[in-house]
């Protein structure tokens, strides 16, 4: 698999913001979902003016509000939403700079969470990498996606049909569901890698082509990339779980920290699975080299036996090839046939001896 690489963030002025991703072809779309235990309102294709007018009014209600944004290349819009939420402007820079690692940050009454979503493309040769950011403030959750996707379609369906306990919980539980949905993409990606690893393990035992070794190293690099993406996620989830005893932050209900602890446990399971897959690749690589070494030893053994068999024959031929007049056997009538017979018997004897010693 070939993963898509993002360009590094530029060193610009602190008050200058730029989207560092690649998804700039689609227009920015926003949806606002408002719900409680009994009611549900979905506002599609909302405008910035709608957000400026309605969002402050919605803060006065106890309903859960979810503002979902597809597209980050409209820098002015992202900055304005951050200003409406009365947040520091550097948060807008962190949302727009998709090259940063996964992290969680608690800012007084606001929880900021950014995570990398990694999912195989349809051709299974490339990996789609997307940064998704979340802002949790009061009864509002804002999600920022680089492009339109179906990561959270099942969550919207659960809210619409009032399935489960999502409508009975606050927006912190909604954040848990979204993080869980993103982490499911890691399971799908790792499963694709495991299918390729099983094939590589089989080919390493049967195919001598060096292309197998190249693919093993490529898979190891991809797994390392997944691991580098998961380690900061694990640390962020641990930090999120650790603020349970923080009296200064009340954005997450005490009873819901158990769900985030499950996410932390999932991240540990994913890392363990990646370590197992990397060990499998290491075993396949070691087996490939062992098989190559064994094949070389077999070839060298065959060549050595052939050489040893021909050494005495070469000696006999060399002796009778000397240009001396008084070699006794030269005048013997059947000397040629006797010499050939001796050489033939000598070869058979040596082969029988090697076979008895189990040298081949």
Coordinates of C-alpha atoms in Angstrom, one line a residue:
X1 CA 0.0 0.0 0.0
X2 CA 1.1 3.5 -0.7
X3 CA 0.0 6.2 1.7
X4 CA -0.7 9.7 0.8
X5 CA 1.8 12.2 2.2
X6 CA 0.9 15.7 3.4
X7 CA 3.3 18.6 3.0
X8 CA 4.8 19.9 6.1
X9 CA 3.4 23.0 7.8
X10 CA 5.1 26.2 6.8
X11 CA 6.8 28.5 9.2
X12 CA 4.6 31.5 8.9
X13 CA 3.5 34.4 11.0
X14 CA 1.4 33.5 14.1
X15 CA -1.6 35.4 12.8
X16 CA -1.4 33.8 9.3
X17 CA -3.4 30.6 8.7
X18 CA -3.3 28.2 5.9
X19 CA -4.9 24.8 5.1
X20 CA -2.1 22.3 4.6
X21 CA -4.1 19.4 3.2
X22 CA -5.0 18.5 -0.4
X23 CA -8.8 18.4 -0.3
X24 CA -9.6 21.7 -1.9
X25 CA -11.8 20.8 -4.8
X26 CA -15.1 20.4 -3.0
X27 CA -17.1 23.3 -1.5
X28 CA -17.3 23.6 2.3
X29 CA -20.6 22.2 3.7
X30 CA -22.0 22.5 7.2
X31 CA -24.8 20.7 9.0
X32 CA -26.2 21.5 12.4
X33 CA -28.0 18.7 14.3
X34 CA -30.0 19.6 17.4
X35 CA -31.6 16.8 19.5
X36 CA -32.8 15.7 22.9
X37 CA -34.6 12.6 24.2
X38 CA -37.7 13.4 22.2
X39 CA -37.0 15.8 19.4
X40 CA -34.5 16.0 16.5
X41 CA -33.8 18.8 14.1
X42 CA -31.4 18.5 11.2
X43 CA -30.2 21.7 9.4
X44 CA -28.5 20.8 6.1
X45 CA -26.2 23.2 4.1
X46 CA -26.3 25.9 6.7
X47 CA -24.5 29.1 6.1
X48 CA -22.2 31.1 8.2
X49 CA -24.9 33.7 8.7
X50 CA -27.2 31.0 10.0
X51 CA -24.5 29.9 12.5
X52 CA -23.8 33.4 13.6
X53 CA -27.5 34.0 14.3
X54 CA -28.7 30.7 15.6
X55 CA -25.8 29.2 17.4
X56 CA -25.8 31.8 20.3
X57 CA -29.5 31.2 20.7
X58 CA -29.0 27.4 20.8
X59 CA -26.5 27.8 23.6
X60 CA -29.3 29.0 25.8
X61 CA -31.1 25.6 25.4
X62 CA -30.1 22.3 27.0
X63 CA -30.4 20.4 23.7
X64 CA -27.3 18.7 22.3
X65 CA -25.9 20.5 19.3
X66 CA -23.6 19.0 16.7
X67 CA -22.1 21.2 14.1
X68 CA -20.4 19.1 11.4
X69 CA -18.2 20.8 8.8
X70 CA -16.9 19.2 5.6
X71 CA -13.9 21.0 4.1
X72 CA -11.2 23.1 5.7
X73 CA -9.9 25.1 2.8
X74 CA -12.1 28.1 3.6
X75 CA -9.8 29.6 6.1
X76 CA -12.0 32.6 6.8
X77 CA -15.0 30.4 7.7
X78 CA -12.9 28.2 10.1
X79 CA -11.5 31.3 11.8
X80 CA -14.9 32.8 12.2
X81 CA -16.4 29.7 13.8
X82 CA -13.6 29.7 16.3
X83 CA -14.3 33.3 17.1
X84 CA -18.0 32.6 17.5
X85 CA -17.1 29.9 20.1
X86 CA -14.9 32.5 21.8
X87 CA -11.7 30.4 21.5
X88 CA -8.1 31.4 21.0
X89 CA -7.2 31.8 17.3
X90 CA -4.3 29.3 17.6
X91 CA -7.0 26.6 17.7
X92 CA -8.0 27.5 14.1
X93 CA -4.3 27.1 13.1
X94 CA -4.3 23.6 14.7
X95 CA -7.4 22.7 12.8
X96 CA -6.1 23.9 9.5
X97 CA -2.6 22.4 9.9
X98 CA -3.4 18.7 9.2
X99 CA 0.3 17.7 9.4
X100 CA 0.3 17.8 13.2
X101 CA 0.1 14.6 15.2
X102 CA -2.9 13.4 17.1
X103 CA -3.4 15.3 20.4
X104 CA -5.9 16.3 23.1
X105 CA -5.9 19.6 24.8
X106 CA -8.1 21.0 27.6
X107 CA -8.6 24.7 27.5
X108 CA -10.6 25.8 30.4
X109 CA -14.2 25.0 29.4
X110 CA -13.2 23.6 25.9
X111 CA -11.9 20.2 25.0
X112 CA -9.9 20.1 21.7
X113 CA -9.2 16.7 20.1
X114 CA -7.6 16.0 16.7
X115 CA -7.2 12.5 15.4
X116 CA -5.9 10.9 12.2
X117 CA -8.3 8.7 10.3
X118 CA -6.5 6.1 8.2
X119 CA -8.6 3.9 5.8
X120 CA -7.6 1.9 2.7
X121 CA -8.7 3.3 -0.7
X122 CA -11.0 1.1 -2.9
X123 CA -8.0 0.0 -5.0
X124 CA -6.3 -1.2 -1.7
X125 CA -3.0 0.1 -2.9
X126 CA -3.2 3.5 -1.3
X127 CA -4.2 4.6 2.2
X128 CA -6.4 7.6 2.7
X129 CA -5.2 9.8 5.6
X130 CA -7.5 12.5 7.0
X131 CA -7.4 14.6 10.0
X132 CA -10.6 15.1 12.0
X133 CA -10.8 17.7 14.7
X134 CA -13.4 18.1 17.5
X135 CA -14.3 21.0 19.8
X136 CA -16.4 20.2 22.8
X137 CA -17.8 23.2 24.6
X138 CA -20.9 23.2 26.8
X139 CA -23.7 21.4 25.0
X140 CA -22.1 21.9 21.6
X141 CA -19.8 19.6 19.6
X142 CA -18.1 20.8 16.4
X143 CA -16.4 18.3 14.1
X144 CA -14.1 19.4 11.3
X145 CA -13.5 17.0 8.4
X146 CA -11.3 17.6 5.4
X147 CA -13.8 16.2 3.0
X148 CA -17.2 14.6 2.9
X149 CA -17.2 11.1 4.2
X150 CA -19.5 8.5 5.7
X151 CA -17.6 8.0 9.0
X152 CA -20.5 9.2 11.1
X153 CA -23.5 8.2 9.0
X154 CA -24.5 5.4 11.4
X155 CA -24.3 7.9 14.3
X156 CA -26.7 10.3 12.5
X157 CA -29.0 7.4 11.9
X158 CA -29.0 6.4 15.6
X159 CA -29.9 10.0 16.5
X160 CA -32.7 10.2 13.9
X161 CA -34.2 6.9 15.0
X162 CA -33.5 7.5 18.7
X163 CA -31.7 4.2 19.0
X164 CA -29.6 3.3 22.0
X165 CA -28.7 5.9 24.6
X166 CA -27.2 8.5 22.4
X167 CA -30.2 10.8 22.7
X168 CA -30.2 10.4 26.4
X169 CA -26.6 11.4 26.8
X170 CA -24.8 14.7 26.4
X171 CA -22.4 15.7 23.7
X172 CA -19.5 14.1 25.5
X173 CA -21.0 10.7 24.7
X174 CA -21.4 11.8 21.1
X175 CA -17.7 12.6 21.0
X176 CA -17.0 9.1 22.3
X177 CA -19.1 7.6 19.4
X178 CA -17.2 9.6 16.8
X179 CA -13.8 8.7 18.2
X180 CA -14.9 5.1 18.3
X181 CA -16.0 5.3 14.6
X182 CA -12.6 6.7 13.6
X183 CA -10.8 4.0 15.5
X184 CA -12.8 1.4 13.7
X185 CA -11.0 2.5 10.5
X186 CA -7.7 1.4 12.1
X187 CA -9.2 -2.1 12.5
X188 CA -10.2 -2.1 8.9
X189 CA -6.8 -0.9 7.8
X190 CA -4.9 -3.5 9.9
X191 CA -7.2 -6.2 8.7
X192 CA -6.2 -5.4 5.1
X193 CA -2.5 -5.5 6.1
X194 CA -3.0 -8.9 7.8
X195 CA -4.4 -10.3 4.5
X196 CA -1.3 -9.1 2.7
X197 CA 1.0 -10.4 5.5
X198 CA -0.5 -13.9 5.2
X199 CA 0.2 -13.9 1.5
X200 CA 3.8 -12.7 2.1
X201 CA 4.4 -15.4 4.6
X202 CA 3.3 -18.0 2.1
X203 CA 5.3 -16.5 -0.8
X204 CA 8.4 -16.2 1.4
X205 CA 8.4 -20.0 1.8
X206 CA 7.8 -20.8 -1.9
X207 CA 9.0 -18.0 -4.1
X208 CA 12.7 -17.1 -4.6
X209 CA 12.0 -13.7 -6.2
X210 CA 13.5 -10.8 -4.3
X211 CA 10.3 -8.9 -4.9
X212 CA 8.9 -10.7 -1.9
X213 CA 11.5 -9.2 0.3
X214 CA 10.8 -5.7 -1.1
X215 CA 7.1 -6.1 -0.3
X216 CA 7.9 -7.3 3.2
X217 CA 9.9 -4.2 3.9
X218 CA 7.2 -2.0 2.4
X219 CA 4.6 -3.6 4.7
X220 CA 6.9 -3.0 7.6
X221 CA 7.2 0.7 6.8
X222 CA 3.4 1.0 6.5
X223 CA 2.9 -0.7 9.9
X224 CA 5.4 1.6 11.4
X225 CA 3.4 4.5 10.1
X226 CA 0.2 3.1 11.6
X227 CA 2.1 2.7 14.9
X228 CA 3.4 6.3 14.9
X229 CA -0.2 7.4 14.3
X230 CA -1.6 5.3 17.1
X231 CA 0.9 6.1 19.8
X232 CA -0.1 9.7 20.2
X233 CA -3.8 8.6 20.1
X234 CA -3.1 6.2 22.9
X235 CA -1.4 9.0 24.9
X236 CA -4.2 11.5 24.2
X237 CA -6.9 9.0 25.3
X238 CA -4.9 8.2 28.4
X239 CA -4.8 12.0 29.2
X240 CA -8.5 12.3 28.5
X241 CA -9.2 9.4 30.9
X242 CA -6.9 11.0 33.5
X243 CA -8.9 14.3 33.7
X244 CA -11.6 12.4 35.5
X245 CA -10.4 13.8 38.8
X246 CA -9.9 17.3 37.5
X247 CA -12.4 19.5 39.3
X248 CA -11.7 22.4 37.0
X249 CA -13.1 20.7 33.9
X250 CA -16.7 19.5 33.8
X251 CA -17.2 19.0 30.1
X252 CA -17.4 15.2 30.4
X253 CA -19.7 13.6 32.9
X254 CA -18.1 11.4 35.4
X255 CA -20.2 8.4 34.3
X256 CA -19.0 8.7 30.7
X257 CA -15.3 8.4 31.5
X258 CA -15.7 4.7 31.3
X259 CA -16.4 4.9 27.6
X260 CA -13.2 6.8 27.0
X261 CA -11.3 4.3 29.0
X262 CA -12.6 1.7 26.5
X263 CA -11.2 3.7 23.7
X264 CA -7.8 3.7 25.5
X265 CA -8.1 0.0 25.8
X266 CA -8.8 -0.3 22.1
X267 CA -5.7 1.7 21.2
X268 CA -3.7 -0.7 23.3
X269 CA -5.2 -3.6 21.5
X270 CA -4.5 -2.0 18.1
X271 CA -0.8 -1.4 19.1
X272 CA -0.5 -5.0 20.3
X273 CA -1.9 -6.3 17.0
X274 CA 0.5 -4.1 15.0
X275 CA 3.4 -5.4 17.1
X276 CA 2.2 -9.0 16.3
X277 CA 2.0 -8.2 12.6
X278 CA 5.4 -6.7 12.6
X279 CA 6.8 -9.8 14.3
X280 CA 5.1 -11.9 11.6
X281 CA 6.8 -9.8 8.9
X282 CA 10.1 -10.3 10.7
X283 CA 9.5 -14.0 10.8
X284 CA 8.7 -14.0 7.1
X285 CA 11.9 -12.0 6.4
X286 CA 14.0 -14.4 8.5
X287 CA 12.5 -17.4 6.8
X288 CA 13.2 -15.9 3.4
X289 CA 16.8 -15.4 4.2
X290 CA 17.1 -18.8 5.8
X291 CA 15.5 -20.4 2.8
X292 CA 17.9 -18.5 0.5
X293 CA 20.9 -19.6 2.7
X294 CA 19.6 -23.2 2.6
X295 CA 19.3 -23.2 -1.2
X296 CA 22.8 -21.8 -1.5
X297 CA 24.2 -24.5 0.9
X298 CA 22.5 -27.2 -1.2
X299 CA 24.0 -25.8 -4.4
X300 CA 27.4 -25.6 -2.8
X301 CA 27.1 -29.1 -1.5
X302 CA 26.2 -30.4 -4.9
X303 CA 29.1 -28.5 -6.6
X304 CA 31.5 -29.7 -3.9
X305 CA 30.6 -33.4 -4.4
X306 CA 31.0 -33.1 -8.1
X307 CA 34.4 -31.4 -7.7
X308 CA 35.5 -34.1 -5.2
X309 CA 34.4 -36.9 -7.6
X310 CA 36.4 -35.4 -10.5
X311 CA 39.6 -34.6 -8.5
X312 CA 40.9 -38.2 -8.7
X313 CA 39.8 -38.6 -12.3
X314 CA 41.6 -35.4 -13.1
X315 CA 44.7 -36.8 -11.4
X316 CA 44.6 -40.0 -13.4
X317 CA 44.1 -38.2 -16.7
X318 CA 47.0 -35.9 -15.7
X319 CA 49.4 -38.7 -15.0
X320 CA 48.7 -40.5 -18.3
X321 CA 48.8 -37.3 -20.2
X322 CA 52.5 -36.7 -19.4
X323 CA 54.8 -37.0 -22.3
X324 CA 57.2 -39.6 -21.0
X325 CA 58.3 -42.5 -23.3
X326 CA 58.6 -45.2 -20.6
X327 CA 55.2 -45.1 -19.0
X328 CA 54.5 -48.9 -18.6
X329 CA 50.8 -48.8 -19.3
X330 CA 51.2 -47.0 -22.6
X331 CA 52.2 -50.2 -24.3
X332 CA 49.5 -52.3 -22.8
X333 CA 46.9 -53.4 -25.3
X334 CA 43.8 -52.9 -23.1
X335 CA 45.3 -50.1 -21.0
X336 CA 42.7 -47.6 -22.2
X337 CA 39.8 -49.8 -21.2
X338 CA 41.3 -50.8 -18.0
X339 CA 41.9 -47.1 -17.1
X340 CA 38.3 -46.2 -17.9
X341 CA 37.1 -49.1 -15.8
X342 CA 39.2 -48.1 -12.9
X343 CA 37.9 -44.5 -13.2
X344 CA 34.3 -45.8 -13.3
X345 CA 34.7 -48.0 -10.3
X346 CA 36.4 -45.1 -8.5
X347 CA 33.5 -42.8 -9.2
X348 CA 31.0 -45.5 -8.0
X349 CA 32.9 -46.1 -4.9
X350 CA 33.1 -42.4 -4.0
X351 CA 29.4 -42.0 -4.6
X352 CA 28.6 -45.0 -2.4
X353 CA 30.8 -43.6 0.3
X354 CA 29.2 -40.2 0.2
X355 CA 25.8 -41.7 0.2
X356 CA 26.6 -43.9 3.2
X357 CA 27.8 -40.8 5.1
X358 CA 24.5 -39.1 4.1
X359 CA 26.3 -36.2 2.6
X360 CA 23.6 -35.9 -0.1

